[in-house]
mmCIF file of C-alpha atoms in Angstrom:
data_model
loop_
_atom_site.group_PDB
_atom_site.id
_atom_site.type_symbol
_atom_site.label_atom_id
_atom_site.label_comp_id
_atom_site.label_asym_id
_atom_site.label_seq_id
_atom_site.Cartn_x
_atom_site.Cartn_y
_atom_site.Cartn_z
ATOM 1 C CA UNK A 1 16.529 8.047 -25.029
ATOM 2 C CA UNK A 2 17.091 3.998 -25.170
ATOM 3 C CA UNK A 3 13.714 3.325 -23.626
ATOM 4 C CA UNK A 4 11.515 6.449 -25.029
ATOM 5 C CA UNK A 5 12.845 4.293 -28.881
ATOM 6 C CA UNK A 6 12.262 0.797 -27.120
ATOM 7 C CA UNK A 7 9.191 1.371 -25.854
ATOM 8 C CA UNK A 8 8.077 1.521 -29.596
ATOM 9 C CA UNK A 9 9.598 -1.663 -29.892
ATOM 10 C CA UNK A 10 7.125 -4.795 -30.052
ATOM 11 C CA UNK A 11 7.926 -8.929 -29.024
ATOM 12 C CA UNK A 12 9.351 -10.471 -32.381
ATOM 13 C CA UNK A 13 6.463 -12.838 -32.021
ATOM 14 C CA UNK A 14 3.777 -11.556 -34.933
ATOM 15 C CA UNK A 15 0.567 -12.535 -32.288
ATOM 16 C CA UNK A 16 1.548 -10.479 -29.082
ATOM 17 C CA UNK A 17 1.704 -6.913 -30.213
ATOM 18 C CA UNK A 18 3.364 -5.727 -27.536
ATOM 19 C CA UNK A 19 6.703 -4.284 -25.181
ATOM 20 C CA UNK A 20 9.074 -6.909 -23.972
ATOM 21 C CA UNK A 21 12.138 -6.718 -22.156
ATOM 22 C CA UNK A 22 12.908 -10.188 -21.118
ATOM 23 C CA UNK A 23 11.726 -13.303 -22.824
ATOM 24 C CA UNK A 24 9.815 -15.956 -21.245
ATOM 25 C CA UNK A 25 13.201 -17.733 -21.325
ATOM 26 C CA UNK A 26 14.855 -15.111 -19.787
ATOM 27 C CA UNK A 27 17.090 -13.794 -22.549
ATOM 28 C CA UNK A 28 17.047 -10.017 -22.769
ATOM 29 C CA UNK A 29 15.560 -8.115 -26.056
ATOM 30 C CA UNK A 30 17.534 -4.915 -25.234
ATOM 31 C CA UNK A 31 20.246 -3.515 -22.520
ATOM 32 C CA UNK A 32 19.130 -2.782 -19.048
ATOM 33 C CA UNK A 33 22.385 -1.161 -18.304
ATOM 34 C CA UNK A 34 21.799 2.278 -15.922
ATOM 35 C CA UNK A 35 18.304 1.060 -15.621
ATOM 36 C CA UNK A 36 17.479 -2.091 -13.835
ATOM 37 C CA UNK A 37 21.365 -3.179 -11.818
ATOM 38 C CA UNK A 38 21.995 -6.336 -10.142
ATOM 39 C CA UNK A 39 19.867 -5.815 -7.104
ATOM 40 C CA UNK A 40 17.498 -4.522 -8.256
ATOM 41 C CA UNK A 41 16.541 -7.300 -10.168
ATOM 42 C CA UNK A 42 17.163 -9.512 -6.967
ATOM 43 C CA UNK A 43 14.722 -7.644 -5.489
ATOM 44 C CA UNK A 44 12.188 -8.298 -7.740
ATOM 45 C CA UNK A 45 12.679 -11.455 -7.756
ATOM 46 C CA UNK A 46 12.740 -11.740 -3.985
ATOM 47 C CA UNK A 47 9.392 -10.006 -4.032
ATOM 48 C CA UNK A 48 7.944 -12.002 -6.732
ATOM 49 C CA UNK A 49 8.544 -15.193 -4.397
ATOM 50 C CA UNK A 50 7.051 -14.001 -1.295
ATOM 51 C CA UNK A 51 4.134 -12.610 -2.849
ATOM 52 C CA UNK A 52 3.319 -15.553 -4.802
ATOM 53 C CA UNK A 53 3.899 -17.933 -1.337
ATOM 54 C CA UNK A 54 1.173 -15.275 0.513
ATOM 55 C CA UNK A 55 -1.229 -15.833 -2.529
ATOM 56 C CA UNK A 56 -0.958 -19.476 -1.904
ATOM 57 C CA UNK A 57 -1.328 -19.726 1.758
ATOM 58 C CA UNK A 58 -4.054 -17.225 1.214
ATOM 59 C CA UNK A 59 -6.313 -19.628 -0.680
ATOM 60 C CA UNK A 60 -5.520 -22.322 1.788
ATOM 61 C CA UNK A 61 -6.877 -20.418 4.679
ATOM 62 C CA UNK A 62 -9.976 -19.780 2.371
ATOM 63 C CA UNK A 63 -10.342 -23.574 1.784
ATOM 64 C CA UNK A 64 -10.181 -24.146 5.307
ATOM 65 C CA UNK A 65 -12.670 -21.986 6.352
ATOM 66 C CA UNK A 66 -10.380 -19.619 8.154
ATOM 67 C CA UNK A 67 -10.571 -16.718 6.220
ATOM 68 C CA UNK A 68 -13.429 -15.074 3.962
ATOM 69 C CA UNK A 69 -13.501 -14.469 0.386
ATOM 70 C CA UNK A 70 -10.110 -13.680 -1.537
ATOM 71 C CA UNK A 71 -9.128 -12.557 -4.618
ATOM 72 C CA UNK A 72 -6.155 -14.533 -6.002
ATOM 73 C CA UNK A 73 -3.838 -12.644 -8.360
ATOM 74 C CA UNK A 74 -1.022 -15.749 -9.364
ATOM 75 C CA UNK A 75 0.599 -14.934 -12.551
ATOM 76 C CA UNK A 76 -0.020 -11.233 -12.224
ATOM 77 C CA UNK A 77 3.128 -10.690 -9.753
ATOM 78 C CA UNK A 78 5.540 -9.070 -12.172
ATOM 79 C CA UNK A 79 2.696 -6.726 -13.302
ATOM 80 C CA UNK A 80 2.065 -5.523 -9.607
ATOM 81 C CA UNK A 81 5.535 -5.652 -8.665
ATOM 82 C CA UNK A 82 7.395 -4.459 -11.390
ATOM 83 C CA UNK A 83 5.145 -1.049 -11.515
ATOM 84 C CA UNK A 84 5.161 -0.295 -7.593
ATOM 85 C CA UNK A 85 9.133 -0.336 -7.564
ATOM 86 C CA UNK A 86 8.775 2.075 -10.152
ATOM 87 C CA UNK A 87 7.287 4.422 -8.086
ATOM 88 C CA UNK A 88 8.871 6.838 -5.246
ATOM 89 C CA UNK A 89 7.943 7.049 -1.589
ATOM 90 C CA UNK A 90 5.986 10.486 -2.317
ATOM 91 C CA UNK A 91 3.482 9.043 -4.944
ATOM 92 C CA UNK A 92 0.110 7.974 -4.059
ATOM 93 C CA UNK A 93 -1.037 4.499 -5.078
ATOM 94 C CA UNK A 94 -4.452 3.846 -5.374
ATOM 95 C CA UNK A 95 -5.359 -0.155 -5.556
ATOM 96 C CA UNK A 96 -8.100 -2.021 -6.310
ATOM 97 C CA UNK A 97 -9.061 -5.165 -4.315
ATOM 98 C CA UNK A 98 -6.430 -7.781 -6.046
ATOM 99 C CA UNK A 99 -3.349 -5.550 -5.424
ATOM 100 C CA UNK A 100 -1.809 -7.603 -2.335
ATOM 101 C CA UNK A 101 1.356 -8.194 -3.913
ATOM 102 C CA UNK A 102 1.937 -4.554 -4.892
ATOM 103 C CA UNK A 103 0.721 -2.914 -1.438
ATOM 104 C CA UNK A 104 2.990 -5.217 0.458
ATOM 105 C CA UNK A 105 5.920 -4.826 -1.822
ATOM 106 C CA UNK A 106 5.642 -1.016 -1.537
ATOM 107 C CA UNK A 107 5.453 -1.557 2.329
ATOM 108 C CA UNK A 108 2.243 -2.568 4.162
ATOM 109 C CA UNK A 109 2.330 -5.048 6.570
ATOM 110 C CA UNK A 110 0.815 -8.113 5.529
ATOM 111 C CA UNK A 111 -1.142 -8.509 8.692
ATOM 112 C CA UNK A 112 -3.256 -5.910 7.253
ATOM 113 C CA UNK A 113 -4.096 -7.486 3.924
ATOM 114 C CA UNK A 114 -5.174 -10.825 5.480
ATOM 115 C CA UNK A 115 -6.749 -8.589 8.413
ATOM 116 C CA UNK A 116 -8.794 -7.706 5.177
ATOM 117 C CA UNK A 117 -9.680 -10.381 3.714
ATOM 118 C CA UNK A 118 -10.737 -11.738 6.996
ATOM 119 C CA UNK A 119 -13.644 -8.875 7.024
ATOM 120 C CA UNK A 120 -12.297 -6.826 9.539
ATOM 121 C CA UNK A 121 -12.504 -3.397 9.863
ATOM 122 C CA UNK A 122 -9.384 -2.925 10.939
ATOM 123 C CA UNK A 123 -7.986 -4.524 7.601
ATOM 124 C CA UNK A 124 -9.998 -1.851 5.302
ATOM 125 C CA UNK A 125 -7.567 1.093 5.587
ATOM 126 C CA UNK A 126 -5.109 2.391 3.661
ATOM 127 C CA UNK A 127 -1.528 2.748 5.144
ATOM 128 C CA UNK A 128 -0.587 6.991 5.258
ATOM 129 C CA UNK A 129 3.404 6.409 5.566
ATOM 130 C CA UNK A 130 3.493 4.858 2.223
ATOM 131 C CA UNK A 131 0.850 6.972 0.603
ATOM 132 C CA UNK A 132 -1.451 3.612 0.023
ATOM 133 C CA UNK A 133 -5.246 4.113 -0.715
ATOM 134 C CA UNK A 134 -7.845 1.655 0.726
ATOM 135 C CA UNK A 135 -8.665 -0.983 -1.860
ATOM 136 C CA UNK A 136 -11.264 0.129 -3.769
ATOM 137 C CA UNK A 137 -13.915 -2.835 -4.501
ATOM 138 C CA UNK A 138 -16.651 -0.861 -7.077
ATOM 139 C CA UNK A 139 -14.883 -1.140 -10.006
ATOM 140 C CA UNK A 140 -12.871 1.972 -11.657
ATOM 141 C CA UNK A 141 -14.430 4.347 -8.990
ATOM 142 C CA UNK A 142 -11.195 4.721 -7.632
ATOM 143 C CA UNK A 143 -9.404 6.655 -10.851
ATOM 144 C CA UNK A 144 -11.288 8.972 -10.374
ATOM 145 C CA UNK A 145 -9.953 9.159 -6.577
ATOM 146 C CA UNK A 146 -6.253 8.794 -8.179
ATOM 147 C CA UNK A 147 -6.929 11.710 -10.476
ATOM 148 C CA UNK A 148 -8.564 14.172 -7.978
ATOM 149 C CA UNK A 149 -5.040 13.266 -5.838
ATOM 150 C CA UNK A 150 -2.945 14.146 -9.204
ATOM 151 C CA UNK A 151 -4.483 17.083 -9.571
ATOM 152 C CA UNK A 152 -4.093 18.181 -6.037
ATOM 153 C CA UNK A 153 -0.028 17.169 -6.293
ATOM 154 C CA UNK A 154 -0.187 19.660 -9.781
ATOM 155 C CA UNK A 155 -1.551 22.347 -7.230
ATOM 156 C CA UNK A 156 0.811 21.790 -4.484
ATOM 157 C CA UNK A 157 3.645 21.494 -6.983
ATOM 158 C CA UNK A 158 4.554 18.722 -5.762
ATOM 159 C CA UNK A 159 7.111 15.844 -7.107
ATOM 160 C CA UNK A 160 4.794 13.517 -6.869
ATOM 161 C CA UNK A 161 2.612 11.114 -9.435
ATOM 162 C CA UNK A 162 -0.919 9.170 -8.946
ATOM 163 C CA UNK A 163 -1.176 5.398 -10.111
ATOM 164 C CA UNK A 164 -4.418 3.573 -9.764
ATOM 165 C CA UNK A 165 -4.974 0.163 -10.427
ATOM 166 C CA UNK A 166 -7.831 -1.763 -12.235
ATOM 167 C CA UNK A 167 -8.352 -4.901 -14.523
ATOM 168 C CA UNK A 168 -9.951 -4.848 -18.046
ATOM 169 C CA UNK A 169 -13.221 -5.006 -17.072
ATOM 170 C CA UNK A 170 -13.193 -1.438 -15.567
ATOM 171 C CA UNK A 171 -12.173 -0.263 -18.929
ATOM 172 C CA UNK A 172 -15.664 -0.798 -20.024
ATOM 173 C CA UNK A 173 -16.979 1.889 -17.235
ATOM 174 C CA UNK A 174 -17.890 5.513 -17.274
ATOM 175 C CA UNK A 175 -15.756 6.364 -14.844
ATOM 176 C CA UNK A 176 -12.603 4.913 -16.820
ATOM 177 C CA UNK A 177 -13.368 7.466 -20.059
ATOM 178 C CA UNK A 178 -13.833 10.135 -17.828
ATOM 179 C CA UNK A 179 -10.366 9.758 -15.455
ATOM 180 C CA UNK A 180 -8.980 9.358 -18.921
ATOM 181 C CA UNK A 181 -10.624 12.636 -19.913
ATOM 182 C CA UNK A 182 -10.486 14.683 -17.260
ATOM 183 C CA UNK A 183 -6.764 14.005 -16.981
ATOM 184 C CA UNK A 184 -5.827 14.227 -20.488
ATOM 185 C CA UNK A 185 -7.363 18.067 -20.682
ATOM 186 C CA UNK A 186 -5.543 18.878 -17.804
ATOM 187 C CA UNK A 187 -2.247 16.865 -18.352
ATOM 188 C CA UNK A 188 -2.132 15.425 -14.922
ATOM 189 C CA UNK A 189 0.523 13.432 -13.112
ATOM 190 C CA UNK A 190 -1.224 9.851 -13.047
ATOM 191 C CA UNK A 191 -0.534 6.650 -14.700
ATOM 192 C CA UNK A 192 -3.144 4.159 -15.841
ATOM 193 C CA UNK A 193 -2.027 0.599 -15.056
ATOM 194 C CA UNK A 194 -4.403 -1.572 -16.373
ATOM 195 C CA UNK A 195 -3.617 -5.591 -15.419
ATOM 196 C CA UNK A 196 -5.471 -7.374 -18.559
ATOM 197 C CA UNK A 197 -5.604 -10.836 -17.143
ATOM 198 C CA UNK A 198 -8.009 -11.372 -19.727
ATOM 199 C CA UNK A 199 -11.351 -12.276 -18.134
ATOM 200 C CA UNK A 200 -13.593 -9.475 -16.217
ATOM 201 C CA UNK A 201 -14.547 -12.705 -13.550
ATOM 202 C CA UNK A 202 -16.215 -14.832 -16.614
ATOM 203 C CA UNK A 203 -16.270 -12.441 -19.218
ATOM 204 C CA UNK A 204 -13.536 -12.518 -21.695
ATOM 205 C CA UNK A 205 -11.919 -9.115 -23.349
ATOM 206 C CA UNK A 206 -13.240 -9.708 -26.525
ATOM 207 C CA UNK A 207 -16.764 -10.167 -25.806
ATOM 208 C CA UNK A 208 -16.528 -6.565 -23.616
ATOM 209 C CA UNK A 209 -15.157 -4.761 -26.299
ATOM 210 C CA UNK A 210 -14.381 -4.064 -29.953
ATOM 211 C CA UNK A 211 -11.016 -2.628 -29.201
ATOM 212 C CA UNK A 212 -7.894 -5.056 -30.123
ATOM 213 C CA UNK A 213 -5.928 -3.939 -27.356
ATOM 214 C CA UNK A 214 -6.504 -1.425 -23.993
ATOM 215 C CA UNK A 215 -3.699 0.925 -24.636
ATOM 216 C CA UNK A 216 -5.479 1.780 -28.059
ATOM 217 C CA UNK A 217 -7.948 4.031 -26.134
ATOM 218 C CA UNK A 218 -5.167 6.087 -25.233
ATOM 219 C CA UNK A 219 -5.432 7.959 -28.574
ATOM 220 C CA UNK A 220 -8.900 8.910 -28.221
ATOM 221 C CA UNK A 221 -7.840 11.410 -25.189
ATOM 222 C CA UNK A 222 -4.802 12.287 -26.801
ATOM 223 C CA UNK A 223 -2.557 10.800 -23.842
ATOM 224 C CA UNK A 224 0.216 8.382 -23.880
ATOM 225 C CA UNK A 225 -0.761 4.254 -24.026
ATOM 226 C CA UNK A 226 1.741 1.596 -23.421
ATOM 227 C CA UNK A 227 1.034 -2.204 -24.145
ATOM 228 C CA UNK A 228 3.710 -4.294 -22.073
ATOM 229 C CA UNK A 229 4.274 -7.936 -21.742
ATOM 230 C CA UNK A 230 2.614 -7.919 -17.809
ATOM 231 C CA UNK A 231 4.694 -11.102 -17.340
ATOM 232 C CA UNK A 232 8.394 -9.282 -17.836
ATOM 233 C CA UNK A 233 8.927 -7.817 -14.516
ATOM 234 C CA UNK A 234 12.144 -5.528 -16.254
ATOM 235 C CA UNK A 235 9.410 -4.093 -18.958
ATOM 236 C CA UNK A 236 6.874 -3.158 -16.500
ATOM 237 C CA UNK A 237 9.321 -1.457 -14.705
ATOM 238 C CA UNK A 238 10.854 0.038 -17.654
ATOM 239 C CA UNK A 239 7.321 1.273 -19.096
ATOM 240 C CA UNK A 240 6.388 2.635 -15.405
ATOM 241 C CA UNK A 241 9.544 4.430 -14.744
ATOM 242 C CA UNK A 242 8.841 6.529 -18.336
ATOM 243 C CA UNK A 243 5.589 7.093 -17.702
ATOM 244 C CA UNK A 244 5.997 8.506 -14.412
ATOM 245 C CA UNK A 245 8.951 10.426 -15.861
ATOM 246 C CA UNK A 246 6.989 12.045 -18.190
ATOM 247 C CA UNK A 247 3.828 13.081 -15.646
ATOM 248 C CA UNK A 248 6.738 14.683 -13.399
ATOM 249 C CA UNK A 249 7.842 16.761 -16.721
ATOM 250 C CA UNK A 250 4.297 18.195 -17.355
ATOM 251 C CA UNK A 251 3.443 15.770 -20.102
ATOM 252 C CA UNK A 252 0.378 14.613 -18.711
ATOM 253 C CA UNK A 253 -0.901 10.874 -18.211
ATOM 254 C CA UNK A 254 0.151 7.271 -19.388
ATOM 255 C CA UNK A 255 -2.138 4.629 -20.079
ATOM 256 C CA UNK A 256 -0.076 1.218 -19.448
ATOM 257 C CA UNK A 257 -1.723 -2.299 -20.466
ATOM 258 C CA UNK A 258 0.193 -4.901 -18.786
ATOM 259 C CA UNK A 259 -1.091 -8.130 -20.276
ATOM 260 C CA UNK A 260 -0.902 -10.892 -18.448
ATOM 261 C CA UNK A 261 -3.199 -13.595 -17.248
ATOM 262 C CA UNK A 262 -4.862 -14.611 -13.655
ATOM 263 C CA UNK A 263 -3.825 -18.670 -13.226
ATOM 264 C CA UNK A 264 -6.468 -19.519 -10.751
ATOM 265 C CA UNK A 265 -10.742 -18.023 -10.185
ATOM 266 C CA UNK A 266 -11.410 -14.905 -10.116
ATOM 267 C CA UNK A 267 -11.850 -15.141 -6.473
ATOM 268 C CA UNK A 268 -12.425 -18.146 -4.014
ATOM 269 C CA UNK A 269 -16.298 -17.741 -5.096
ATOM 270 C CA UNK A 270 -15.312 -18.317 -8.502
ATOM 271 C CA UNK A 271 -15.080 -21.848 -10.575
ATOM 272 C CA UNK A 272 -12.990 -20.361 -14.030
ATOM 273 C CA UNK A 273 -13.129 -24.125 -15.427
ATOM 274 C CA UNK A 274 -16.997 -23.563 -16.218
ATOM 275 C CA UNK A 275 -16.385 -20.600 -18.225
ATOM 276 C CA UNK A 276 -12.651 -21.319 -20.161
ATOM 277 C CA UNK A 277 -10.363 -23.771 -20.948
ATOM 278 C CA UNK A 278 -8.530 -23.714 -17.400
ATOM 279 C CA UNK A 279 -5.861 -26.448 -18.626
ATOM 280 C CA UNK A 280 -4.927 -25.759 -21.889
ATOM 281 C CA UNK A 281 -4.916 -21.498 -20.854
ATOM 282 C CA UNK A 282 -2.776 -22.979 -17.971
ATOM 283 C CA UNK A 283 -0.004 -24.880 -20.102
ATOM 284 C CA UNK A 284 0.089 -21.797 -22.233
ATOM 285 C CA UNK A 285 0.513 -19.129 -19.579
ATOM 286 C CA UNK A 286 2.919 -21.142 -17.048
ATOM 287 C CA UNK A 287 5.496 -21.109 -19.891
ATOM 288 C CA UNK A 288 5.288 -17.449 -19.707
ATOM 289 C CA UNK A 289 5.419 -17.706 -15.832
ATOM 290 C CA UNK A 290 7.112 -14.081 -14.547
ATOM 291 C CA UNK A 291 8.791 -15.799 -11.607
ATOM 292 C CA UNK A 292 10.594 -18.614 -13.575
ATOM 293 C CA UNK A 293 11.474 -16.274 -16.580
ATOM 294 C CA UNK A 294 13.406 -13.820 -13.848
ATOM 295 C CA UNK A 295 14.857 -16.922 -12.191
ATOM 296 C CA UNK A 296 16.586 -17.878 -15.478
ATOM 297 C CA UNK A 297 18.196 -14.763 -16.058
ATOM 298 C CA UNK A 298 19.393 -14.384 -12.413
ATOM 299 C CA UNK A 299 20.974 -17.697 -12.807
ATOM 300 C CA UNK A 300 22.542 -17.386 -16.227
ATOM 301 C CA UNK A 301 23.973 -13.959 -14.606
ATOM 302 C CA UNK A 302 25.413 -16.267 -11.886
ATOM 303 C CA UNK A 303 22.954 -13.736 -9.351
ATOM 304 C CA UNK A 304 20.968 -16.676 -8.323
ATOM 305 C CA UNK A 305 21.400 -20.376 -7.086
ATOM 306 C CA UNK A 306 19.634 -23.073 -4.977
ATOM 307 C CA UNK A 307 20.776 -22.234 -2.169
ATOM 308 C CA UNK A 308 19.506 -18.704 -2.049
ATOM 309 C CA UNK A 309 16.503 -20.458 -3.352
ATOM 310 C CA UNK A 310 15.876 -22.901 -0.488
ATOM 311 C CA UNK A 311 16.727 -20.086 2.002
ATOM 312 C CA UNK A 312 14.457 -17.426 0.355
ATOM 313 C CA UNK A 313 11.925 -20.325 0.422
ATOM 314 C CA UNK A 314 12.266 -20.921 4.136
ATOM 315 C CA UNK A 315 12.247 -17.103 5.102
ATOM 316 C CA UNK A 316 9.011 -16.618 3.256
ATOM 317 C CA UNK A 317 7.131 -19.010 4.861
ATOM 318 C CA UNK A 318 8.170 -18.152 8.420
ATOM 319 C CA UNK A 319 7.283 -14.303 8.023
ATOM 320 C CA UNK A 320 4.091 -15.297 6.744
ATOM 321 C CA UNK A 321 3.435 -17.983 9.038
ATOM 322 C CA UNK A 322 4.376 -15.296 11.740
ATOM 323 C CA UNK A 323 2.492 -12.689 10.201
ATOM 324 C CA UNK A 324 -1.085 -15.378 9.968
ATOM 325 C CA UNK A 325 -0.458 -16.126 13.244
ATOM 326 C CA UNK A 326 -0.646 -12.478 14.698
ATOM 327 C CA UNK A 327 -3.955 -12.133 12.823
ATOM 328 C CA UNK A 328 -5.149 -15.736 13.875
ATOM 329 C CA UNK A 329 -4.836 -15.135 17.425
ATOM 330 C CA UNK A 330 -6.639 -11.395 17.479
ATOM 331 C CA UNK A 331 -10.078 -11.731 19.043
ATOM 332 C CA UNK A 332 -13.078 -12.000 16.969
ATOM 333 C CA UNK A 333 -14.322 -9.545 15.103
ATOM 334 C CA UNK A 334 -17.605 -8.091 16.262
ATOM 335 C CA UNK A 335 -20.981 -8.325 13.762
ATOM 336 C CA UNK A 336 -22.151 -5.690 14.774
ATOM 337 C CA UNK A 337 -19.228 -3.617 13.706
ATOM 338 C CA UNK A 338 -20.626 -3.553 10.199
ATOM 339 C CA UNK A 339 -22.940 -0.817 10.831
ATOM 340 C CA UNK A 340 -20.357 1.711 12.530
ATOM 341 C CA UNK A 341 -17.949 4.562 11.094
ATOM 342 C CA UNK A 342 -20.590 5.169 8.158
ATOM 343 C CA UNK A 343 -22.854 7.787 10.105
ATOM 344 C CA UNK A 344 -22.423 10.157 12.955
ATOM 345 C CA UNK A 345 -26.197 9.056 13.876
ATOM 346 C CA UNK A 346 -27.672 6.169 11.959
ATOM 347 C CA UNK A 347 -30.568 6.553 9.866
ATOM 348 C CA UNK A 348 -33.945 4.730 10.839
ATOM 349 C CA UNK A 349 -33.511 2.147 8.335
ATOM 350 C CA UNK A 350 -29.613 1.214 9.346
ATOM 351 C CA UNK A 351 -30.885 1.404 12.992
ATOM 352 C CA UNK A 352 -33.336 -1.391 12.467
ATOM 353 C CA UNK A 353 -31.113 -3.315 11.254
ATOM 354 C CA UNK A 354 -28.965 -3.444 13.765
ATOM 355 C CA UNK A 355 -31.232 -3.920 16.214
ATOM 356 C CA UNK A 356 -32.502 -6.565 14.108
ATOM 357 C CA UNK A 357 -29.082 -8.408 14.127
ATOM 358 C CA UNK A 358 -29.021 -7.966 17.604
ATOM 359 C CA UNK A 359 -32.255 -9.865 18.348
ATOM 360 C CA UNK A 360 -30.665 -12.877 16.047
ATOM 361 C CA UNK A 361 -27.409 -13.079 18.029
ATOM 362 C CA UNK A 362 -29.117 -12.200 21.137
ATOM 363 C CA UNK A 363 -31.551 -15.352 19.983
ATOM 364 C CA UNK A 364 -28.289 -17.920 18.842
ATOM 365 C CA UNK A 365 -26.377 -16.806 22.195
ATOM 366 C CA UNK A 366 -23.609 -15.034 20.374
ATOM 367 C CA UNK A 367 -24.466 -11.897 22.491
ATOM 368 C CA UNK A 368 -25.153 -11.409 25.669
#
């Protein structure tokens, strides 16, 4: 198979030991023919756009006070979007809380995700018709989640594969080695996508770990471990498609290292300039920019021009400007909505507390 002999393939630059389609300028390093066609790769690039215009308009609501905490993922698109349109309706997909731009590309309305960040309840679910997990914020918990789900499809002999989600710093927890583990012993039907931006918030890889690269842990469970360039939309696609290809023939998991590299904070809490060198990281990363690199290919295929550009431009900002204002215009949520659909009956200590709260709103006239 082309792909099974190019994914052994590395980038002809000697410093980035790793798979790569297309080059930052958008030249290709191998055919694509009867794997990525002409829409496709439209589609990506369609995808790419919006998601990256949601990001944006995202962090402006944050600045502005109209929406809580967010986790930015700029630069990461083709590494979220690239792997989800690998995937078929029947998988599951299990997230973690930076995943916007793959959840919505696979099909959940974007009113949820900003419902989400906005701390409402309503926004914390999962969406069943596209087999979409709730993000998962404690980090790496949620492989083990994707592997129970594998193994459950391996029961039900079902067609289906498990793909969770997580950054580089989960690769330093427990429950990492044991997903790893557990699924390697029992050759389940889940791929590993690991988004190295490079930094767990402040930390960077190399002060986490010994390891030159993610994918290298692969061979300590005796399971497959890609290392793609996270910024080639066509290579995470390619490595995706072949790992999921090989859970569905009983050949167990894939560990896939997309590196790539978060432009902006970790989230809206975050400063990154007092822990790395945010500008010269910057000019380095931007020339690797996924969007741009897709952009000139599309165009030197003749598949792209400005004025698809301007249009796709002006269609992205009016369904997300349609889709803030929806969520703009619901009705506050209620505080004291925290403390429901945990219990049945709430505990002593959970009942205090909301009666607590009470007492404070009751005291600043929020309740009546």
């Amino acid at each position: 198979m082309i792909i099974e002999e190019s994914l052994r393939r590395i980038s002809s630059e000697p410093h980035e030991d790793f798979y790569q389609v297309l080059t930052p300028e958008g030249e290709l390093l191998i055919p694509i023919d009867g794997m990525i066609d002409n829409s496709l790769a439209v589609g990506m690039y369609r995808h790419m756009v919006y998601a990256r215009t949601f990001d944006r308009k995202c962090i402006s609501l944050q600045r502005q006070g109209r929406m809580g905490t967010y986790a930015p993922f700029e630069g990461q698109e083709a590494a979220q979007i690239g792997s989800v349109l690998a995937l078929s309706d029947d998988d599951w997909m299990f997230p973690s809380y930076r995943e916007h731009a793959a959840t919505v590309t696979r099909g959940q309305p974007l009113q949820t995700v900003i419902r989400y960040w906005k701390g409402r309840l309503d926004g914390g679910v999962g969406y069943r018709e596209k087999h979409i997990l709730p993000p998962s914020v404690p980090i790496a918990t949620h492989l083990l989640h994707a592997v129970g789900a594998a193994w459950a499809s391996r029961i039900r002999h079902e067609a289906a594969v498990s793909i969770a989600y997580f950054g580089d710093g989960a690769t330093s927890e427990g429950d990492f080695h044991e997903s790893l583990n557990f699924a390697g012993v029992n050759r389940l039907p889940v791929i590993f996508l690991c988004q190295n931006n490079g930094y767990a918030i402040s930390v960077p890889f190399n002060k986490q770990s010994s390891s030159r690269t993610i994918a290298q842990r692969a061979s300590a469970y005796d399971i497959e471990g890609i290392r793609v360039d996270g910024n080639d939309v066509f290579g995470v696609y390619m490595a995706v498609s072949e790992a999921r290809k090989r859970a569905l023939e009983g050949q167990g998991p894939t560990l896939v290292e997309a590196v790539t590299f978060r432009y902006g904070a970790h989230t809206t809490a975050d400063d990154p300039k007092k822990y790395r060198d945010q500008e010269e990281l910057l000019a380095k990363w931007r020339k690797r920019d996924p969007i741009h690199r897709l952009r000139r290919f599309l165009e030197r295929e003749d598949l792209w021009d400005e004025r698809q550009e301007s249009q796709l431009a002006a269609d992205c900002t009016e369904q997300i400007d349609q889709a803030i204002s929806e969520v703009l215009s619901l009705p506050p949520e209620q505080p004291e909505a925290m403390f429901e659909h945990v219990y049945a009956e709430a505990p002593w200590h959970i009942a205090e507390q909301r009666e607590e709260l009470n007492r404070i709103l009751r005291k600043d006239g929020m309740q009546s």
